[in-house]
PDB file of C-alpha atoms in Angstrom:
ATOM      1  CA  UNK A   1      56.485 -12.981-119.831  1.00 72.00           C
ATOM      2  CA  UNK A   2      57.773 -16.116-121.860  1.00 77.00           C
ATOM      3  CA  UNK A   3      56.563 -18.518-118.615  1.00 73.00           C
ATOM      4  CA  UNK A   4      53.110 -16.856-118.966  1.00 72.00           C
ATOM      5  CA  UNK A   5      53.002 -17.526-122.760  1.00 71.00           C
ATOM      6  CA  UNK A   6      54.470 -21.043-122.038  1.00 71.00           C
ATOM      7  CA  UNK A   7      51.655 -21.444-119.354  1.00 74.00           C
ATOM      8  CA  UNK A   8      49.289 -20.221-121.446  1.00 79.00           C
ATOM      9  CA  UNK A   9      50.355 -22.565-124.358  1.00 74.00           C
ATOM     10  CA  UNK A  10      50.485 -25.156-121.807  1.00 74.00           C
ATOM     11  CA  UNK A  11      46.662 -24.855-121.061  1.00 74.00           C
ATOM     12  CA  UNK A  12      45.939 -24.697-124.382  1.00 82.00           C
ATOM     13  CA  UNK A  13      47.272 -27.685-125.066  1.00 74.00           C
ATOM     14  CA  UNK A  14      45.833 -29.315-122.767  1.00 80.00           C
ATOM     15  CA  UNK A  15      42.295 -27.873-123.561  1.00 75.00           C
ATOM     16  CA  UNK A  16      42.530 -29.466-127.113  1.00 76.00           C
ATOM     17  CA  UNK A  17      43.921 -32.686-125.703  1.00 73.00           C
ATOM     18  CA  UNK A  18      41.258 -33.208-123.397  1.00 77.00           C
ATOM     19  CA  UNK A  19      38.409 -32.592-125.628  1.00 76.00           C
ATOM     20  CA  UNK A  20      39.609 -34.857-128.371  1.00 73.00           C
ATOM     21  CA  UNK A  21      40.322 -37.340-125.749  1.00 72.00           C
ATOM     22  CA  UNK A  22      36.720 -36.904-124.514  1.00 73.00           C
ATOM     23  CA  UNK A  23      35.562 -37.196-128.179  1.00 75.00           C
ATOM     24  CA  UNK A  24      37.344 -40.726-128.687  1.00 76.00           C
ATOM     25  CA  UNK A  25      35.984 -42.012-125.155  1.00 65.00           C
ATOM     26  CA  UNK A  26      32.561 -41.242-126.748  1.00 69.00           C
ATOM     27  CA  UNK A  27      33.362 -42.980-129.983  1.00 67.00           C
ATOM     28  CA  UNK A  28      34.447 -45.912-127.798  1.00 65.00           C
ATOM     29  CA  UNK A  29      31.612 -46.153-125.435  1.00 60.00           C
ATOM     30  CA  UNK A  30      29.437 -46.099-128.786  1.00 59.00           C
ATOM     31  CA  UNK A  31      31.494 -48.631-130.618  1.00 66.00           C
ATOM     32  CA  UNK A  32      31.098 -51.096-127.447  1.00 56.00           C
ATOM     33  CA  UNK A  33      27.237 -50.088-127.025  1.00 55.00           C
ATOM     34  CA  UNK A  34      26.584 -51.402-130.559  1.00 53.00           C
ATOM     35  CA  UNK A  35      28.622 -54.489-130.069  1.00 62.00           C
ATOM     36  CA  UNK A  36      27.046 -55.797-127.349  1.00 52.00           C
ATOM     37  CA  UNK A  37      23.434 -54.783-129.080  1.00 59.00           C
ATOM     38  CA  UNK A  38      25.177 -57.097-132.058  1.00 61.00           C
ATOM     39  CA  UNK A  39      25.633 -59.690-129.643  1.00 70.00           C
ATOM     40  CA  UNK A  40      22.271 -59.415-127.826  1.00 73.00           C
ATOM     41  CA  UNK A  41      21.186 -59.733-130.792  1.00 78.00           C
ATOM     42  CA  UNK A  42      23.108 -62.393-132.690  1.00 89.00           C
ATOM     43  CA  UNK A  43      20.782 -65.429-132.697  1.00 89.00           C
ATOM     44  CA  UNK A  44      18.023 -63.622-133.085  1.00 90.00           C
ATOM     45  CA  UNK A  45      18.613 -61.863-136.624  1.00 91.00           C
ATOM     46  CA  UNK A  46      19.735 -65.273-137.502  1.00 92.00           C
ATOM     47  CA  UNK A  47      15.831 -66.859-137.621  1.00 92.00           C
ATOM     48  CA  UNK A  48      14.011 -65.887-140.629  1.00 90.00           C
ATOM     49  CA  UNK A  49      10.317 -65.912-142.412  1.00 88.00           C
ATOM     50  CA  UNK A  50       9.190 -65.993-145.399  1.00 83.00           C
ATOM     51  CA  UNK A  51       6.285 -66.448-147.600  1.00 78.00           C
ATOM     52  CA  UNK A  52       7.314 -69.539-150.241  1.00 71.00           C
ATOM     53  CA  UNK A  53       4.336 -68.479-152.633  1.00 57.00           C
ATOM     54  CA  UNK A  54       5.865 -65.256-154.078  1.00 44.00           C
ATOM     55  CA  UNK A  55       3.066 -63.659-154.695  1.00 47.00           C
ATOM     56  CA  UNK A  56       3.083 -59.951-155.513  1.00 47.00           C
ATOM     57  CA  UNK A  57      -0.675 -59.835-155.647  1.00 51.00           C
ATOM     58  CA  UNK A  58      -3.435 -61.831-154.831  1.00 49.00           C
ATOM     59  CA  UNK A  59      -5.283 -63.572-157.447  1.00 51.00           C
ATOM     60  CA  UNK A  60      -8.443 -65.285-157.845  1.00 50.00           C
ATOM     61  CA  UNK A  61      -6.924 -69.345-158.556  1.00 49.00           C
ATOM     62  CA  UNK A  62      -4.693 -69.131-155.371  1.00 48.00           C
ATOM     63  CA  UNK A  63      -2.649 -72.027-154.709  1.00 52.00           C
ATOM     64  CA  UNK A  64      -1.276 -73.544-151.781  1.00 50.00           C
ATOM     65  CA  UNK A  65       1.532 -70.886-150.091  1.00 72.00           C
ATOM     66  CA  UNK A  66       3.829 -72.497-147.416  1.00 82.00           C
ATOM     67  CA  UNK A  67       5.499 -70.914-145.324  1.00 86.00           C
ATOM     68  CA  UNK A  68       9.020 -71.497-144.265  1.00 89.00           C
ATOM     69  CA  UNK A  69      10.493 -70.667-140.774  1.00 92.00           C
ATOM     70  CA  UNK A  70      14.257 -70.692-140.454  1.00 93.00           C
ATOM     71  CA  UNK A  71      16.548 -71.029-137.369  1.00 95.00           C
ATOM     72  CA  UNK A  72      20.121 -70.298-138.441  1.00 94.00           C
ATOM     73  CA  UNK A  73      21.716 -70.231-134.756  1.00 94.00           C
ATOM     74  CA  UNK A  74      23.546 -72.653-133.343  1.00 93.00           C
ATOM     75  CA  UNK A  75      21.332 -72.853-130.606  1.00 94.00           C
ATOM     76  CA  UNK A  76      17.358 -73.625-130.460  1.00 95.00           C
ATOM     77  CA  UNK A  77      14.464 -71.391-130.434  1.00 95.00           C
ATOM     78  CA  UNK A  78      11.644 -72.125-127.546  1.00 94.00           C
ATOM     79  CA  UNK A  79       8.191 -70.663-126.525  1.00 91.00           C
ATOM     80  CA  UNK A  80       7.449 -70.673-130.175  1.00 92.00           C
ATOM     81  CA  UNK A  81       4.712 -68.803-131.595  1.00 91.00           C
ATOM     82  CA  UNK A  82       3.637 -68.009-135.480  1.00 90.00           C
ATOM     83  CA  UNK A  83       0.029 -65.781-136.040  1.00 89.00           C
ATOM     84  CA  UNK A  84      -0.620 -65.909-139.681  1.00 88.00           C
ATOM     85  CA  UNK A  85      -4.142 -64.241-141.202  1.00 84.00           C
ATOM     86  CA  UNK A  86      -6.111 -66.220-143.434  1.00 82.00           C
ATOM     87  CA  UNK A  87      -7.327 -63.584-146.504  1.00 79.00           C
ATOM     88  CA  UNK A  88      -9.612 -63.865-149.655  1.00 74.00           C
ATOM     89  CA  UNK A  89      -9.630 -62.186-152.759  1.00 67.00           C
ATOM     90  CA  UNK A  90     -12.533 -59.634-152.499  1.00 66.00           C
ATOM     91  CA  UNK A  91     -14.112 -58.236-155.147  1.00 64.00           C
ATOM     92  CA  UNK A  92     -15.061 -54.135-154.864  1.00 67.00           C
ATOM     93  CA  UNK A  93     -18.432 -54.383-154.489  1.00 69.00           C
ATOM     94  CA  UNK A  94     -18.116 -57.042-151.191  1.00 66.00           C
ATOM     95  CA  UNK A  95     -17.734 -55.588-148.236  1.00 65.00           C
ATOM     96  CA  UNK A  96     -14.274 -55.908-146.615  1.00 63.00           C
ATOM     97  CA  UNK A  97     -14.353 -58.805-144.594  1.00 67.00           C
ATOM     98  CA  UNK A  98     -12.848 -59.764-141.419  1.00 70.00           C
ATOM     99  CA  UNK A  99     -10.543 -62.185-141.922  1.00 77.00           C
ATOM    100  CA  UNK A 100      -9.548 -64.851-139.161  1.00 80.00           C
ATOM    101  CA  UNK A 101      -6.118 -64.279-136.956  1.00 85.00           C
ATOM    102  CA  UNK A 102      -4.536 -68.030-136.523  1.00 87.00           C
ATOM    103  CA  UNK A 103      -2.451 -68.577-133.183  1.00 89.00           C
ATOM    104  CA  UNK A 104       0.343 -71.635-133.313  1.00 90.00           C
ATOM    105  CA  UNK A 105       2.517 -72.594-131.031  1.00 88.00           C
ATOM    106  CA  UNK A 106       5.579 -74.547-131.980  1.00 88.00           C
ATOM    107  CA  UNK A 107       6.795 -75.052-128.744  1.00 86.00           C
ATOM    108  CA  UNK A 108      10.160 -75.003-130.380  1.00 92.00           C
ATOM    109  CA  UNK A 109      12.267 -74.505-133.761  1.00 95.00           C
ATOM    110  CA  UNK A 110      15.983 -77.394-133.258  1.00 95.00           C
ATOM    111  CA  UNK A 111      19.534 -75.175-134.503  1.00 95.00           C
ATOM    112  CA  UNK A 112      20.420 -74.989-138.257  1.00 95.00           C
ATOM    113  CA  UNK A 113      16.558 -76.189-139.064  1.00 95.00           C
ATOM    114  CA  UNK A 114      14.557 -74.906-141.331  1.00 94.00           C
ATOM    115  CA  UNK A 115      10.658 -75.635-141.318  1.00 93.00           C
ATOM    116  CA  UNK A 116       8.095 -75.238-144.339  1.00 90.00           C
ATOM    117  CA  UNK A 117       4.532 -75.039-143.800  1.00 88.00           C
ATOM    118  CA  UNK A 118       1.985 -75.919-146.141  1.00 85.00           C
ATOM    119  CA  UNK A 119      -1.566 -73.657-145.894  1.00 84.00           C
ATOM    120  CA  UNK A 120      -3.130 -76.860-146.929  1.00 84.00           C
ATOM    121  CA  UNK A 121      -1.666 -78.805-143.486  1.00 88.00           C
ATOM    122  CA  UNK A 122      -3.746 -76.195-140.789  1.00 88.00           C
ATOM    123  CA  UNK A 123      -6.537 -76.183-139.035  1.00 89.00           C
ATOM    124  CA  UNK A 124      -8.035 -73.596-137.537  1.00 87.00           C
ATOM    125  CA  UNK A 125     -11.503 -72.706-134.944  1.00 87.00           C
ATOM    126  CA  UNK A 126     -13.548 -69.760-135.877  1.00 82.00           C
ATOM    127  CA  UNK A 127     -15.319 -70.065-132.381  1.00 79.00           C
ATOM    128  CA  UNK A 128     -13.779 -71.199-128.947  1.00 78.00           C
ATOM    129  CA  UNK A 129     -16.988 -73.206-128.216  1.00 83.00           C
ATOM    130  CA  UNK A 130     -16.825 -76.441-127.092  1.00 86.00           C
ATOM    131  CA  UNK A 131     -17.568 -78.590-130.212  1.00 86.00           C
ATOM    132  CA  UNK A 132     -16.410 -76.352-132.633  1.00 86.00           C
ATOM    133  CA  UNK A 133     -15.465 -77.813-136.023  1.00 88.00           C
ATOM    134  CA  UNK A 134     -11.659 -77.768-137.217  1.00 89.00           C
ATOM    135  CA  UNK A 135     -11.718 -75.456-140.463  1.00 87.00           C
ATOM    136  CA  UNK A 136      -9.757 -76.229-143.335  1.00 88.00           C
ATOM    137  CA  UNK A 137      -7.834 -73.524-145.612  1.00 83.00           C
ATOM    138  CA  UNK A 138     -10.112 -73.033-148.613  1.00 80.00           C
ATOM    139  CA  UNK A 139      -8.600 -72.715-151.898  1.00 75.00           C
ATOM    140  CA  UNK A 140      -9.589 -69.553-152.877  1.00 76.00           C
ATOM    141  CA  UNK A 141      -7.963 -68.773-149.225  1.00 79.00           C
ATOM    142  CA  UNK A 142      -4.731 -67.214-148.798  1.00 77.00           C
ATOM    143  CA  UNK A 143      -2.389 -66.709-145.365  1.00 79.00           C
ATOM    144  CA  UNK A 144      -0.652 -63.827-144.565  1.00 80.00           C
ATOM    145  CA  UNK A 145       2.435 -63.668-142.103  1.00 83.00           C
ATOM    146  CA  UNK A 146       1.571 -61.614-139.459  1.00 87.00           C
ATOM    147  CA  UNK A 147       4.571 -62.126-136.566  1.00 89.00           C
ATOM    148  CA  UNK A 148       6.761 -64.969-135.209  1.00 91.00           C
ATOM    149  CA  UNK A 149       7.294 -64.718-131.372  1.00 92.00           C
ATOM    150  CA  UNK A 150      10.298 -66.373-129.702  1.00 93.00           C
ATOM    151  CA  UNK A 151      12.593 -66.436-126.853  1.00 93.00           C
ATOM    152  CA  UNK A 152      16.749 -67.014-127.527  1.00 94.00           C
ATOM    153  CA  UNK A 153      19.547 -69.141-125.948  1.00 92.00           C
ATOM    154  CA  UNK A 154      19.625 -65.890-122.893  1.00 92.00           C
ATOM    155  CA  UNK A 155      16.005 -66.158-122.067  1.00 91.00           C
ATOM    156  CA  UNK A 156      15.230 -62.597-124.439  1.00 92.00           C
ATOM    157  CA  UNK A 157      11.838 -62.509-125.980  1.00 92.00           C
ATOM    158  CA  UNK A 158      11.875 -61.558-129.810  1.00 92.00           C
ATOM    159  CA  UNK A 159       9.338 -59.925-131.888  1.00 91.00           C
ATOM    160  CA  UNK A 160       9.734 -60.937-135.802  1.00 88.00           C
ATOM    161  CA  UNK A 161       7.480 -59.503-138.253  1.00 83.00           C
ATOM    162  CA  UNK A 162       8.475 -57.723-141.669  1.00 77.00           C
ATOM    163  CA  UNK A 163      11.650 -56.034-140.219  1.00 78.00           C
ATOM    164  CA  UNK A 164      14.098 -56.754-138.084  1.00 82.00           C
ATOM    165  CA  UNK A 165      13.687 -58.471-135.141  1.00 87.00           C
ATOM    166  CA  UNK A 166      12.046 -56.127-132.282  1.00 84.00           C
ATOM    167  CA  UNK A 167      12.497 -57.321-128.091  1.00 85.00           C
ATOM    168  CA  UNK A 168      10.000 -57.335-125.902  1.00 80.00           C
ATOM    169  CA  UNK A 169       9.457 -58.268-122.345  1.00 68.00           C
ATOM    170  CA  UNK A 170       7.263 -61.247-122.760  1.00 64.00           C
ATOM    171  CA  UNK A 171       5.427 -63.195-124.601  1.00 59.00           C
ATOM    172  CA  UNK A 172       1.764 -61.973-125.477  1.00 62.00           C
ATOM    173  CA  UNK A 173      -1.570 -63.816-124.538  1.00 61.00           C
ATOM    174  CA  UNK A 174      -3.743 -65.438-127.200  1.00 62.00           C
ATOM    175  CA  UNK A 175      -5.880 -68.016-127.344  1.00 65.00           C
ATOM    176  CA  UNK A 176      -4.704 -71.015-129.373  1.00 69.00           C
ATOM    177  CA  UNK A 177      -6.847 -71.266-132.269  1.00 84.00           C
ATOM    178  CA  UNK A 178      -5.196 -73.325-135.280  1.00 88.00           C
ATOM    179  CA  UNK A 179      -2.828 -76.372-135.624  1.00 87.00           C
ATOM    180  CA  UNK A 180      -1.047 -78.578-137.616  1.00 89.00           C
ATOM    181  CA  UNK A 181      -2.838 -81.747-139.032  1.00 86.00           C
ATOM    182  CA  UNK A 182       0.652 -83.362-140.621  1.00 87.00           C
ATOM    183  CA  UNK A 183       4.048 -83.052-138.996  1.00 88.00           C
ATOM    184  CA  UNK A 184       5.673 -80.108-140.411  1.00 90.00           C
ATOM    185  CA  UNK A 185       8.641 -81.082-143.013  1.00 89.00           C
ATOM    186  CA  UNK A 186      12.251 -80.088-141.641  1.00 91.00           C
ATOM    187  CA  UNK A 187      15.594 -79.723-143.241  1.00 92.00           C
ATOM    188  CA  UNK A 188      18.839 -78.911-142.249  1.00 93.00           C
ATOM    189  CA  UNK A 189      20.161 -75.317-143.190  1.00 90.00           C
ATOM    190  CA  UNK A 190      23.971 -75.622-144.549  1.00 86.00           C
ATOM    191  CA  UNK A 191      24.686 -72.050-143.417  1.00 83.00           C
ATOM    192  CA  UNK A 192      24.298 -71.938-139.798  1.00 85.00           C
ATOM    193  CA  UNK A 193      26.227 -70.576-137.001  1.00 73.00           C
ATOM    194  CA  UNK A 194      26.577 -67.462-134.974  1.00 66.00           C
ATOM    195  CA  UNK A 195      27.358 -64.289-136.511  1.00 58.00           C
TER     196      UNK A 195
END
């Protein structure tokens, strides 16, 4: 009778054991699952875009935005590419126009650089004709960030719009349709380095 209860305390034991061994293997496999997402991921949440206008809200007297692409990594970005939207303030009774996608490639962004654009600097086609004039940002024009495409140090392609950066299995198709007239200004970013 006592060896049965000892067996039977025995499996118990062993029951409980088991499952709260299982439980901590899970929390392991986790714990390792997000740190190599953290590493996949490690130069990529390190590039950043912003808008250098600050502009809540549109307004009629625009002036020049620029736009400022940072690579915080040790390591350079390639394959490059920014799409930006140029807007207009509308009034109510106009109706809602379509407003021009621009495609740029910047080939590539050097480590612990960052860029700023000036709106003022691009040139953009309307038309893919042959002959096509360059157009100019017009003052009462505005440009909106749309996305920043890019592939990392390991070859991954990365997806940066308002978020976090998003992966992706290659780089999308567009037609190149806008350019820089100046060279775009660089600086070197202070803070830079791998997470």
């Amino acid at each position: 009778m006592i060896g049965a209860l000892a067996a039977i305390g025995g499996l118990i034991f062993t029951a409980v054991a088991t499952y709260y061994s299982a439980e901590i293997s899970e929390d392991q496999l986790h714990q390792s699952q997000d740190e190599a997402d953290r590493d996949v991921r490690a130069q990529a949440v390190r590039v950043s875009v912003w808008n250098g206008s600050l502009l809540e809200e549109p307004v009629q007297d625009v002036t020049p935005t620029h736009l400022h692409v940072m690579n915080r990594s040790p390591d350079p970005i390639v394959n490059v590419h920014l799409r930006l939207t140029v807007e207009r303030v509308v009034t109510s009774y106009e109706p809602t126009p379509k407003f021009p996608t621009l495609n740029i490639i910047l080939n590539s962004i050097p480590p612990c650089t960052e860029l700023t654009m000036n709106q003022e600097s691009i040139r953009y086609l309307l038309s893919d004709e042959p002959g096509a004039q360059w157009l100019k940002v017009k003052e009462s024009e505005f440009l909106t960030f749309d996305s920043l495409s890019f592939q990392d140090r390991d070859g991954i392609y990365w997806r940066r719009s308002l978020g976090e950066p998003t992966r992706f299995v290659d780089l999308e198709e567009f037609s190149l349709n806008a350019r820089f007239a100046d060279p775009i200004p660089e600086r070197t970013v202070k803070e830079c380095g791998d997470i």
